[in-house]
Amino acid sequence: MDNTKSSDDVVEADVMVVGSGAIAGVLVCAMASAGLRVALVGGLADTTVQDGGVLAISAASRPLFEGLDLWDDLAAQAEPILDFRVVDGVSRLFLHYDQADLGFEPFGWTIANNQVRDVLTARLAMKADGVTVIPASVLSLDFGTDGVQARLTDGRQVAARVLAAADGINSPTRLGAGIGVIGWETGQTTIVCDIEHATSHDGFAYEHFLPGGPFVVLPMTGERASVAWTERHLKALRLLDMEEGEFLAALRKRLDGVLGELTQVGPRRAIPVCPQIADAYVGKRLALVGEAALSAHPVVGHGFDQACRDVAALAEVLADAARIGLDIGETGILMKYQRWRRPDAIATLVAAEAFNRLFSNDFAPLRFGRDLGLALVNKVAPVKKALLQRVTGFSGEVPRLLRGENL
Amino acid sequence: MAGTDDFTAQTKPDSSAGGPESTAGGTASPSELAKFAAMAESWWDPDGKFKPLHKFNPIRLAYIRDHLASHFARPVARPEPFSGLTLLDIGCGGGLLTEPMTRLGFTTTGVDALERNVQVARLHAARSGLTINYRCAMPEALLSQGLRYDVVLAMEVVEHVSDVDLFLSTASELVAPGGILLAATLNRTIKSFVLGKVGAEYILRWLPRGTHDWRKFVQPSELSSGLRGAGMTVKEIKGMSYNPFADLWSITNDLEVNYVVVAVKPG
């Protein structure tokens, strides 16, 4: 550097968070709740953008939001999932859960993406102790032996013990740190859009397995729902390019009257299905969180819950290390996070892929077998419950924030 | 853990070590500084030469912190819970305890008999952005300057001194009234000979051979009576035990190998 910067230009923090999505915001709140000083580089994405799609928060993740004092604000805009039905192809055999299967709690809640960010942005704007939001982007990163330094577009620098990257499936931070991924091509793309319908959905969620991929409808507030329609790439491209009237007709046919008359459809968004997992969850002075670490096939639909689990585990590992005075960015400490989360992530990745391969085809004997399986699972309560737990919850030790405890 | 701060060996002759209170710091040559930097890397590498110490460190740090938090009635969930208090780390080595204690808010002093340890510790503290008063000195020197501390730590060091009673009385005198002292060392038992000496140095190769002289290991009764004789009240004696199958350290009631004594000075 040719000029001497004043110390005002260097923001010092324990943790630097990079990312603009909901998970980056939750991560900041979780770390700050443990007394860590956090710098969020970039701030959360503009919340006025209606980017479509919902985040599904399962009952297992709810304690995290309650513990961070975010739940009341989120619940005001959330829609509970009370009834969950899985249908295979054109057959009438299906798996049906209603909330009585899990006690009287809903399975989970859906909230529009941008509304979650809205709540988080409002929280961050309250300028909680130890939280700095820097509206600039990263120019360059230097992962050193003693800490990580970022140079930002506004000329400032951030110096932190560790960087937590929650910057999405194509995480520039992960790429920059030279951490590769193991992933594969599914040939599938998901079309996401919001719909309005005439009949009340009564908290009804629906997953229809079709040869091209799963067709998922999640309830939203009011007479609205979120559709995630997975098809082979070319079919998905056609769906994306259709005139609105034509798309509505296709959607009506696919919904088969489930939600009554379809009245409106929002903008469509295409998301290629690329299951992948990072080769390492941590690097020198770096931890990967959420989709930067894992992107499982959306067929089991708890990507956001997986990310919440990452947040809770990382915040706990760092908080515990900080409270015995250790340097929280030491490799030994970050490895604890990796050992905690990566095995669960691999299990999820593999289960989701197996589910997808089993259902995204039209091979008759296989269909017969899986339909029989679904029907059997539906009849055998313990199996049904175990499957539900895999889909709505997790295996392994539960982080304190997810057990409803504070850090 | 078999007292891994081997560089603290006050009785071991070492050619590269300056004597206590020798002129430290500013006079070191660049080549010497490079050597210290390399040593700092090895001290602080969690997979390096001091790996066992790094594995052991979180358990003893949590134990120390919990005692200090309850003694001084400070909440551990807040940043820098111990601010306003002073701490002396005797036999600080590379600073593996001194640095965490500094982050927890203490105003810290670290002393070590070996000049090179002090150099390593200073270098690393500067890199970590921590302010620590490191001195190459014997505890007696601090005492003669009239210095007193709210907390005195003598972790994995008692087994290296030549006169245990003198050391214990000096360390105790350095504790301010109402203050607290923690001392950890190795017991002199058959088990400690097998595990702490032969096991750690010859079988697991955690420590360089010759790090410890088993005959200098100190029994809990000797340590406690030395502290009591110096006007301290012994509060607790606990074992720090290694489970080789789980590869985990824990605080136990087994005092046969590694143990820690907590003693307070009446206010």
XYZ file of C-alpha atoms in Angstrom:
674
model
C 0.000 0.000 0.000
C 1.323 3.423 -0.911
C -0.758 5.458 1.484
C -1.012 5.230 5.212
C -4.531 4.496 6.274
C -5.875 5.750 9.520
C -7.149 3.141 11.936
C -10.700 4.310 11.155
C -10.366 2.531 7.859
C -9.811 -0.852 9.448
C -12.846 -2.514 10.963
C -11.786 -5.064 13.555
C -14.044 -7.987 14.341
C -13.936 -11.495 15.705
C -15.910 -12.866 12.785
C -16.314 -11.463 9.297
C -19.470 -12.723 7.589
C -19.679 -12.634 3.804
C -23.065 -13.229 2.182
C -26.262 -11.394 1.403
C -28.939 -14.010 2.000
C -31.090 -14.904 4.968
C -28.523 -17.357 6.326
C -25.818 -14.689 6.456
C -28.211 -12.573 8.519
C -29.096 -15.410 10.897
C -25.399 -16.187 11.277
C -24.662 -12.597 12.310
C -27.466 -12.676 14.891
C -26.289 -16.025 16.288
C -22.653 -14.920 16.660
C -23.650 -11.597 18.182
C -25.882 -13.396 20.702
C -22.718 -15.076 21.994
C -20.948 -11.752 22.464
C -18.742 -12.084 19.394
C -17.981 -8.942 17.407
C -19.270 -9.463 13.880
C -18.735 -7.529 10.662
C -21.229 -8.287 7.886
C -19.652 -7.326 4.604
C -22.104 -6.236 1.949
C -25.282 -6.274 4.004
C -28.336 -8.314 3.073
C -29.810 -8.183 -0.419
C -32.498 -5.616 -1.166
C -35.693 -6.774 0.486
C -38.016 -4.934 -1.865
C -37.128 -7.429 -4.580
C -39.853 -10.066 -4.752
C -37.531 -12.871 -5.725
C -40.212 -15.526 -5.315
C -39.856 -18.744 -3.440
C -40.162 -19.463 0.227
C -37.885 -20.626 2.950
C -39.202 -23.637 4.807
C -38.347 -23.578 8.500
C -38.995 -26.945 10.098
C -40.181 -27.427 13.661
C -36.620 -28.588 14.464
C -35.170 -25.208 13.473
C -37.715 -23.038 15.244
C -35.801 -22.902 18.576
C -32.912 -21.185 16.801
C -35.149 -18.289 15.801
C -36.848 -18.184 19.159
C -33.493 -18.088 20.934
C -32.315 -15.233 18.735
C -35.531 -13.364 19.427
C -36.465 -13.394 15.740
C -39.353 -15.800 15.884
C -42.191 -13.428 16.757
C -41.314 -11.174 13.834
C -41.004 -14.135 11.476
C -44.131 -15.914 12.721
C -46.219 -12.835 11.953
C -45.451 -13.459 8.277
C -45.177 -17.233 8.291
C -47.648 -19.871 7.214
C -47.731 -23.158 9.115
C -47.545 -26.452 7.256
C -50.254 -28.603 8.825
C -50.757 -31.331 6.301
C -48.163 -32.964 4.092
C -48.999 -35.308 1.251
C -46.670 -37.261 -0.992
C -48.057 -38.630 -4.257
C -46.248 -40.795 -6.781
C -46.944 -40.430 -10.491
C -50.523 -41.057 -11.465
C -51.128 -43.741 -8.895
C -53.433 -43.169 -5.988
C -51.055 -44.721 -3.488
C -49.522 -42.061 -1.344
C -48.003 -41.094 1.927
C -50.006 -38.751 4.072
C -48.940 -36.984 7.215
C -50.931 -34.564 9.213
C -49.717 -32.638 12.200
C -51.092 -35.220 14.628
C -48.164 -37.434 13.559
C -45.762 -35.085 15.319
C -48.025 -34.053 18.153
C -49.979 -30.886 17.641
C -47.175 -28.743 16.296
C -47.022 -27.818 12.621
C -44.273 -29.623 10.625
C -42.803 -26.313 9.772
C -43.483 -22.854 8.460
C -42.952 -21.133 5.170
C -41.943 -17.511 4.804
C -41.200 -15.614 1.630
C -37.474 -15.199 1.080
C -37.559 -11.430 1.012
C -39.693 -11.245 4.152
C -37.086 -13.215 6.097
C -34.432 -10.771 4.895
C -36.764 -7.919 5.836
C -36.939 -9.123 9.434
C -33.181 -9.674 9.578
C -32.344 -6.330 7.974
C -34.544 -4.553 10.511
C -32.773 -6.418 13.291
C -29.314 -5.556 11.989
C -30.353 -1.923 11.606
C -30.947 -1.832 15.361
C -27.150 -1.705 15.601
C -26.847 -4.390 18.211
C -23.667 -4.385 20.268
C -20.723 -5.704 18.356
C -22.415 -5.838 14.936
C -21.084 -3.754 12.065
C -22.798 -3.845 8.689
C -20.512 -2.565 5.937
C -22.266 -1.697 2.675
C -19.366 -2.535 0.376
C -18.094 -5.622 -1.392
C -14.918 -7.599 -1.030
C -12.076 -6.687 -3.387
C -9.556 -9.148 -2.072
C -9.057 -11.530 0.814
C -5.889 -12.489 2.609
C -6.103 -15.632 4.737
C -3.071 -15.305 7.000
C -1.665 -17.414 9.789
C -2.938 -14.994 12.416
C -6.164 -13.753 10.901
C -8.068 -12.859 7.769
C -8.020 -9.447 6.140
C -10.419 -8.149 3.529
C -9.982 -5.111 1.325
C -13.319 -3.594 0.398
C -14.572 -1.570 -2.539
C -15.049 1.508 -0.332
C -11.355 1.567 0.536
C -11.868 0.170 4.000
C -10.437 -3.030 5.382
C -11.807 -5.645 7.712
C -9.525 -7.620 10.007
C -11.018 -10.665 11.740
C -9.985 -13.910 13.389
C -12.129 -15.933 11.002
C -14.311 -15.463 7.943
C -17.670 -17.244 7.760
C -18.763 -17.509 4.147
C -22.512 -17.811 3.555
C -22.295 -16.596 -0.010
C -24.267 -19.302 -1.756
C -23.852 -22.326 -3.945
C -21.243 -20.662 -6.157
C -19.498 -19.087 -3.139
C -16.814 -16.735 -4.484
C -15.089 -17.003 -1.115
C -14.879 -20.779 -1.389
C -13.506 -20.486 -4.921
C -11.001 -17.861 -3.807
C -9.804 -20.071 -0.986
C -9.221 -22.903 -3.439
C -11.703 -25.306 -1.836
C -13.226 -27.568 -4.470
C -16.563 -29.338 -4.511
C -17.816 -32.817 -5.261
C -21.001 -32.538 -7.278
C -22.821 -33.986 -10.210
C -25.160 -33.166 -13.015
C -28.811 -34.159 -12.525
C -30.128 -32.852 -15.830
C -32.846 -31.123 -13.840
C -33.899 -27.523 -13.332
C -36.450 -26.256 -10.841
C -38.901 -23.543 -11.849
C -39.984 -21.537 -8.825
C -42.965 -19.197 -8.710
C -45.683 -17.960 -6.390
C -49.333 -18.585 -7.208
C -52.688 -17.325 -6.024
C -55.640 -19.654 -5.876
C -59.348 -19.519 -5.095
C -59.672 -22.191 -2.419
C -58.006 -21.986 0.974
C -55.055 -24.399 1.263
C -55.505 -25.007 5.014
C -51.767 -25.372 5.504
C -51.546 -28.101 2.910
C -48.166 -29.033 1.430
C -47.892 -31.380 -1.481
C -45.114 -33.262 -3.212
C -45.881 -35.092 -6.421
C -43.142 -37.348 -7.779
C -43.065 -37.305 -11.535
C -40.590 -38.771 -14.014
C -38.973 -35.374 -14.650
C -38.585 -34.604 -10.972
C -40.615 -33.600 -7.943
C -43.435 -31.070 -8.159
C -43.749 -29.320 -4.817
C -46.398 -26.918 -3.543
C -45.887 -25.161 -0.239
C -48.539 -23.009 1.429
C -47.960 -19.267 1.839
C -49.967 -16.693 3.749
C -53.414 -15.952 2.369
C -54.694 -17.818 -0.667
C -51.187 -18.149 -1.989
C -48.705 -20.954 -2.463
C -45.169 -21.418 -3.677
C -44.533 -23.857 -6.486
C -41.185 -25.595 -7.093
C -41.517 -27.555 -10.286
C -38.542 -29.687 -11.239
C -38.211 -30.992 -14.787
C -35.508 -32.078 -17.195
C -33.583 -29.019 -18.433
C -35.342 -28.702 -21.806
C -38.816 -29.082 -20.399
C -37.957 -26.576 -17.673
C -36.705 -24.137 -20.295
C -39.996 -24.451 -22.153
C -41.909 -23.786 -18.907
C -39.763 -20.737 -18.296
C -40.345 -19.346 -21.780
C -44.111 -19.893 -21.978
C -46.551 -17.024 -22.212
C -48.284 -16.482 -18.893
C -51.589 -17.938 -20.133
C -49.888 -21.042 -21.463
C -47.921 -21.519 -18.230
C -51.101 -21.111 -16.167
C -52.747 -23.829 -18.228
C -49.774 -26.169 -17.752
C -49.747 -25.470 -14.035
C -53.514 -26.087 -13.764
C -53.092 -29.425 -15.420
C -50.201 -30.325 -13.090
C -52.087 -29.207 -9.979
C -55.104 -31.242 -11.057
C -57.535 -29.131 -9.073
C -55.673 -29.538 -5.791
C -55.921 -25.884 -4.790
C -59.062 -24.962 -6.662
C -59.074 -22.361 -9.422
C -55.681 -20.803 -10.124
C -56.104 -17.029 -10.339
C -52.629 -15.490 -10.609
C -49.075 -16.555 -11.157
C -45.992 -14.565 -10.208
C -42.685 -14.278 -12.058
C -40.874 -17.547 -12.755
C -37.295 -18.228 -11.742
C -35.110 -21.139 -12.888
C -32.681 -22.843 -10.529
C -30.521 -25.618 -11.940
C -30.342 -28.632 -9.629
C -26.654 -29.145 -8.840
C -26.160 -31.282 -5.752
C -22.699 -30.678 -4.347
C -20.660 -30.640 -1.191
C -17.488 -28.710 -0.477
C -14.318 -30.812 -0.206
C -13.737 -29.169 3.167
C -16.064 -27.166 5.389
C -13.178 -25.131 6.710
C -9.935 -23.682 5.457
C -7.267 -21.470 6.917
C -9.239 -18.828 8.881
C -12.369 -19.816 6.916
C -15.630 -21.663 7.586
C -18.283 -22.405 4.957
C -21.943 -22.171 5.912
C -25.183 -23.106 4.168
C -25.154 -23.593 0.403
C -21.514 -22.558 0.207
C -20.864 -25.899 1.932
C -23.768 -28.097 0.857
C -26.437 -28.040 -1.784
C -28.537 -31.211 -1.619
C -31.197 -32.138 -4.153
C -34.314 -30.120 -3.202
C -36.399 -33.322 -3.284
C -36.414 -33.561 0.526
C -36.653 -29.798 0.839
C -34.760 -28.889 3.951
C -31.827 -26.934 2.603
C -32.634 -24.015 4.869
C -32.791 -26.286 7.898
C -29.400 -27.736 7.044
C -28.042 -24.204 6.839
C -29.635 -23.336 10.198
C -27.873 -26.315 11.681
C -24.562 -25.040 10.260
C -25.216 -21.650 11.837
C -26.037 -23.101 15.252
C -23.031 -25.450 15.245
C -20.515 -22.838 14.083
C -21.773 -20.211 16.526
C -21.499 -22.730 19.364
C -17.980 -23.871 18.461
C -16.728 -20.287 18.160
C -18.525 -19.062 21.283
C -17.133 -21.895 23.401
C -13.602 -21.257 22.127
C -13.874 -17.509 22.709
C -15.001 -18.045 26.279
C -11.869 -19.905 27.209
C -9.821 -17.214 25.514
C -8.701 -19.218 22.483
C -8.100 -17.672 19.093
C -11.416 -18.616 17.456
C -9.913 -18.858 13.982
C -7.411 -21.582 14.857
C -7.577 -24.584 12.577
C -8.143 -26.951 15.506
C -11.298 -25.085 16.470
C -12.644 -24.780 12.956
C -12.087 -28.525 12.490
C -14.594 -29.145 15.296
C -17.226 -27.458 13.161
C -16.286 -29.586 10.163
C -16.369 -32.817 12.191
C -19.771 -31.833 13.532
C -21.484 -30.854 10.310
C -19.920 -32.633 7.355
C -21.019 -36.205 8.169
C -24.644 -35.060 8.529
C -24.333 -33.113 5.285
C -23.007 -36.153 3.416
C -25.877 -38.273 4.753
C -28.386 -35.675 3.595
C -26.742 -35.355 0.189
C -26.798 -39.102 -0.373
C -30.351 -39.585 0.955
C -31.672 -36.790 -1.244
C -29.930 -38.200 -4.304
C -31.255 -41.695 -3.619
C -34.751 -40.280 -3.236
C -34.406 -38.397 -6.494
C -33.126 -41.441 -8.431
C -35.862 -43.611 -6.971
C -38.672 -41.265 -7.887
C -37.526 -39.241 -10.904
C -38.113 -42.024 -13.418
C -40.938 -43.896 -15.012
C -39.620 -47.442 -14.939
C -42.777 -49.493 -14.235
C -41.421 -52.203 -11.881
C -39.611 -49.550 -9.859
C -42.759 -47.461 -9.696
C -44.760 -50.413 -8.517
C -42.126 -51.174 -5.885
C -41.871 -47.645 -4.570
C -45.643 -47.196 -4.543
C -45.964 -50.331 -2.503
C -43.180 -48.958 -0.317
C -44.904 -45.607 0.169
C -48.176 -47.307 0.984
C -46.436 -49.634 3.429
C -44.535 -46.787 5.051
C -47.840 -45.001 5.368
C -49.289 -47.961 7.284
C -46.342 -48.652 9.583
C -46.264 -45.859 12.132
C -42.655 -46.166 13.429
C -41.209 -46.231 9.905
C -43.373 -43.327 8.918
C -42.190 -41.357 11.894
C -38.522 -42.182 11.283
C -38.792 -41.062 7.664
C -40.484 -37.885 8.776
C -37.713 -37.205 11.243
C -35.112 -37.650 8.522
C -37.010 -35.230 6.316
C -37.853 -32.642 8.964
C -34.965 -33.057 11.352
C -31.414 -34.321 11.644
C -29.147 -36.918 13.061
C -26.174 -36.313 15.341
C -25.697 -34.093 18.355
C -28.052 -31.134 18.373
C -26.431 -27.695 18.840
C -27.529 -25.717 21.912
C -29.280 -23.035 19.871
C -31.457 -25.740 18.287
C -32.238 -27.251 21.676
C -33.740 -23.938 22.724
C -30.747 -22.981 24.883
C -28.744 -19.812 24.672
C -25.060 -19.811 23.813
C -0.761 -34.555 30.273
C 2.822 -35.026 31.111
C 3.881 -31.452 31.727
C 4.503 -30.431 28.210
C 5.790 -26.925 28.763
C 9.157 -28.540 28.561
C 10.854 -25.338 27.558
C 10.099 -24.023 31.003
C 12.626 -26.387 32.477
C 14.404 -24.150 34.875
C 16.897 -26.804 35.750
C 17.734 -27.968 32.274
C 20.917 -26.555 30.859
C 20.355 -25.025 27.462
C 22.934 -23.271 25.417
C 20.523 -21.086 23.483
C 18.897 -19.762 26.613
C 19.929 -16.517 28.118
C 19.877 -16.513 31.865
C 16.955 -15.078 33.741
C 16.853 -11.298 33.631
C 19.458 -11.242 30.885
C 18.967 -8.414 28.441
C 16.065 -9.526 26.325
C 14.102 -8.203 23.391
C 15.708 -5.410 21.448
C 19.174 -6.836 21.245
C 18.352 -10.052 19.407
C 19.943 -10.357 15.963
C 17.796 -10.786 12.830
C 18.895 -14.379 12.421
C 17.937 -15.074 16.014
C 14.560 -13.426 15.465
C 13.979 -15.664 12.459
C 14.770 -18.641 14.638
C 12.303 -17.432 17.262
C 9.661 -16.954 14.578
C 10.132 -20.545 13.438
C 9.881 -21.692 17.040
C 6.705 -19.668 17.522
C 5.222 -21.458 14.521
C 6.011 -24.774 16.118
C 4.735 -23.759 19.567
C 1.463 -22.614 18.125
C 0.929 -25.261 15.453
C -1.992 -27.396 16.696
C -0.619 -30.353 14.727
C 3.007 -29.687 15.464
C 5.432 -30.533 18.189
C 3.073 -29.283 20.897
C -0.016 -31.057 19.604
C -0.698 -32.799 22.951
C -0.587 -29.468 24.720
C -3.071 -27.977 22.249
C -5.405 -30.929 22.799
C -5.066 -30.568 26.535
C -5.351 -26.793 26.588
C -9.161 -26.357 26.202
C -9.861 -28.611 29.201
C -7.439 -26.857 31.522
C -8.481 -23.417 30.225
C -12.128 -24.186 30.958
C -11.190 -25.481 34.408
C -9.109 -22.397 35.215
C -11.758 -20.038 33.842
C -14.553 -21.665 35.821
C -12.620 -21.377 39.071
C -11.635 -17.796 38.421
C -15.174 -16.856 37.370
C -16.655 -18.242 40.563
C -13.875 -16.828 42.749
C -14.224 -13.306 41.370
C -17.971 -13.641 40.643
C -17.597 -12.731 36.972
C -20.062 -13.913 34.288
C -18.311 -16.014 31.643
C -20.743 -15.287 28.827
C -19.606 -11.663 28.502
C -16.561 -10.599 26.512
C -13.467 -9.973 28.658
C -15.068 -11.113 31.925
C -11.906 -10.572 33.966
C -11.061 -7.021 33.010
C -9.570 -5.029 35.850
C -7.778 -8.050 37.333
C -4.094 -8.952 37.088
C -2.663 -12.377 36.340
C 0.835 -13.843 36.475
C 1.663 -16.944 34.432
C 4.817 -18.586 35.806
C 6.559 -20.764 33.244
C 4.587 -19.208 30.421
C 6.453 -21.009 27.626
C 5.176 -19.825 24.252
C 2.158 -18.206 25.893
C -0.403 -20.964 25.397
C -2.147 -19.970 28.630
C -1.099 -16.331 28.831
C -2.714 -15.374 25.533
C -6.132 -16.889 26.297
C -6.071 -15.300 29.758
C -5.335 -11.943 28.136
C -8.282 -12.374 25.773
C -10.457 -13.057 28.805
C -9.665 -9.578 30.052
C -6.802 -10.038 32.520
C -3.851 -7.675 32.561
C -1.239 -10.367 32.163
C 2.409 -10.931 32.945
C 4.171 -14.038 31.707
C 7.537 -15.121 33.037
C 9.783 -17.897 31.897
C 13.314 -18.845 32.811
C 14.252 -19.332 29.184
C 14.994 -16.282 27.083
C 14.007 -18.044 23.865
C 10.563 -18.884 25.262
C 10.015 -15.255 26.153
C 11.083 -14.194 22.666
C 8.720 -16.703 21.087
C 5.870 -15.592 23.336
C 6.453 -11.896 22.615
C 6.548 -12.472 18.904
C 3.331 -14.443 18.925
C 1.496 -11.994 21.185
C 2.400 -9.176 18.791
C 1.051 -11.204 15.875
C -2.119 -11.935 17.833
C -2.521 -8.236 18.627
C -2.348 -8.841 22.378
C -0.617 -6.731 25.004
C 1.231 -8.998 27.431
C 4.103 -8.148 29.719
C 6.529 -10.996 29.050
C 9.708 -11.166 31.098
C 12.574 -13.542 31.282
C 12.673 -13.706 35.044
C 12.447 -15.930 38.074
C 9.418 -15.380 40.330
C 11.778 -14.196 43.071
C 12.676 -11.175 40.970
C 9.023 -10.083 40.789
C 8.628 -10.565 44.495
C 11.625 -8.401 45.284
C 10.043 -5.666 43.164
C 6.988 -5.814 45.404
C 4.690 -7.033 42.633
C 1.434 -8.838 43.528
C -1.233 -10.405 41.322
C -4.909 -11.286 41.693
C -4.200 -14.608 39.986
C -1.007 -16.650 39.866
C -0.803 -19.647 37.528
C 1.952 -22.233 37.894
C 0.794 -24.808 35.399
C 3.056 -27.732 34.497
C 6.049 -26.038 36.039
C 6.455 -27.258 39.628
C 8.044 -30.497 38.419
C 10.860 -28.518 36.828
C 12.016 -26.440 39.796
C 14.905 -27.380 42.032
C 13.454 -26.250 45.379
C 9.731 -26.962 45.460
C 9.047 -25.371 48.843
C 10.863 -22.187 47.951
C 9.020 -22.034 44.651
C 5.638 -22.558 46.309
C 6.230 -19.931 48.963
C 7.431 -17.418 46.360
C 4.428 -18.118 44.114
C 2.083 -17.819 47.099
C 3.594 -14.542 48.212
C 3.006 -13.154 44.719
C -0.763 -13.667 45.206
C -2.524 -10.506 46.379
C -4.794 -10.808 49.425
C -8.111 -12.281 48.281
C -6.382 -13.676 45.215
C -6.130 -17.211 43.875
C -3.398 -19.574 42.733
C -3.611 -22.615 40.497
C -0.734 -25.058 40.267
C -0.663 -28.143 38.053
C 1.999 -30.791 37.959
C 2.698 -34.538 37.855
C 2.328 -36.841 40.818
C 5.175 -39.150 41.870
C 3.511 -42.547 41.576
C 4.137 -45.798 39.751
C 1.347 -44.848 37.360
C 2.891 -41.469 36.595
C 6.226 -43.135 35.930
C 4.594 -45.514 33.476
C 2.244 -42.996 31.822
C 3.719 -39.572 32.441
C 7.342 -40.440 31.896
C 7.741 -43.639 29.876
C 4.396 -43.342 28.076
C 4.620 -39.672 27.147
C 8.300 -39.565 26.275
C 9.120 -43.021 24.947
C 5.922 -44.624 23.685
C 3.611 -41.864 22.511
C 6.611 -39.588 21.873
C 4.557 -36.578 22.959
C 7.584 -35.073 24.630
C 11.285 -35.083 23.931
C 13.046 -37.763 25.947
C 14.496 -36.383 29.119
C 11.819 -33.696 29.447
C 10.954 -34.901 32.897
C 12.824 -36.324 35.828
C 10.321 -38.554 37.589
C 12.130 -38.129 40.935
C 11.241 -34.435 40.801
C 7.539 -35.080 40.422
C 5.569 -33.734 43.371
C 2.909 -35.527 45.388
C -0.369 -33.677 46.054
C 0.277 -33.812 49.803
C 3.666 -32.133 49.320
C 2.206 -29.466 47.066
C -0.717 -28.772 49.402
C 1.435 -28.584 52.502
C 3.875 -26.269 50.743
C 1.007 -23.938 49.841
C -0.552 -24.101 53.282
C 2.810 -23.319 54.809
C 2.845 -20.196 52.658
C -0.497 -19.027 54.060
C -2.767 -20.326 51.308
C -6.053 -22.196 51.750
C -6.316 -25.218 49.467
C -9.795 -25.314 47.910
C -9.674 -28.208 45.503
C -7.402 -30.863 44.059
C -8.460 -32.528 40.821
C -6.927 -34.929 38.368
C -6.504 -34.220 34.688
C -6.739 -37.550 32.947
C -6.234 -38.751 29.433
C -8.436 -41.401 27.870
C -6.366 -42.913 25.048
C -9.350 -44.671 23.519
C -11.455 -41.539 23.153
C -8.321 -39.390 22.707
C -9.849 -36.987 25.194
C -8.717 -35.201 28.320
C -11.047 -34.641 31.220
C -11.095 -33.370 34.789
C -11.366 -36.340 37.159
C -10.737 -37.409 40.729
C -7.734 -39.486 39.710
C -4.675 -37.672 41.074
C -2.226 -40.418 40.125
C -0.662 -38.691 37.113
C -1.549 -35.081 36.245
C -3.330 -32.990 38.831
C -4.155 -29.403 39.634
C -4.430 -27.626 42.976
C -6.562 -24.529 43.567
C -5.627 -22.371 46.550
C -6.812 -18.959 47.720
C -5.205 -16.316 49.855
C -7.430 -14.969 52.646
C -8.519 -11.403 51.884
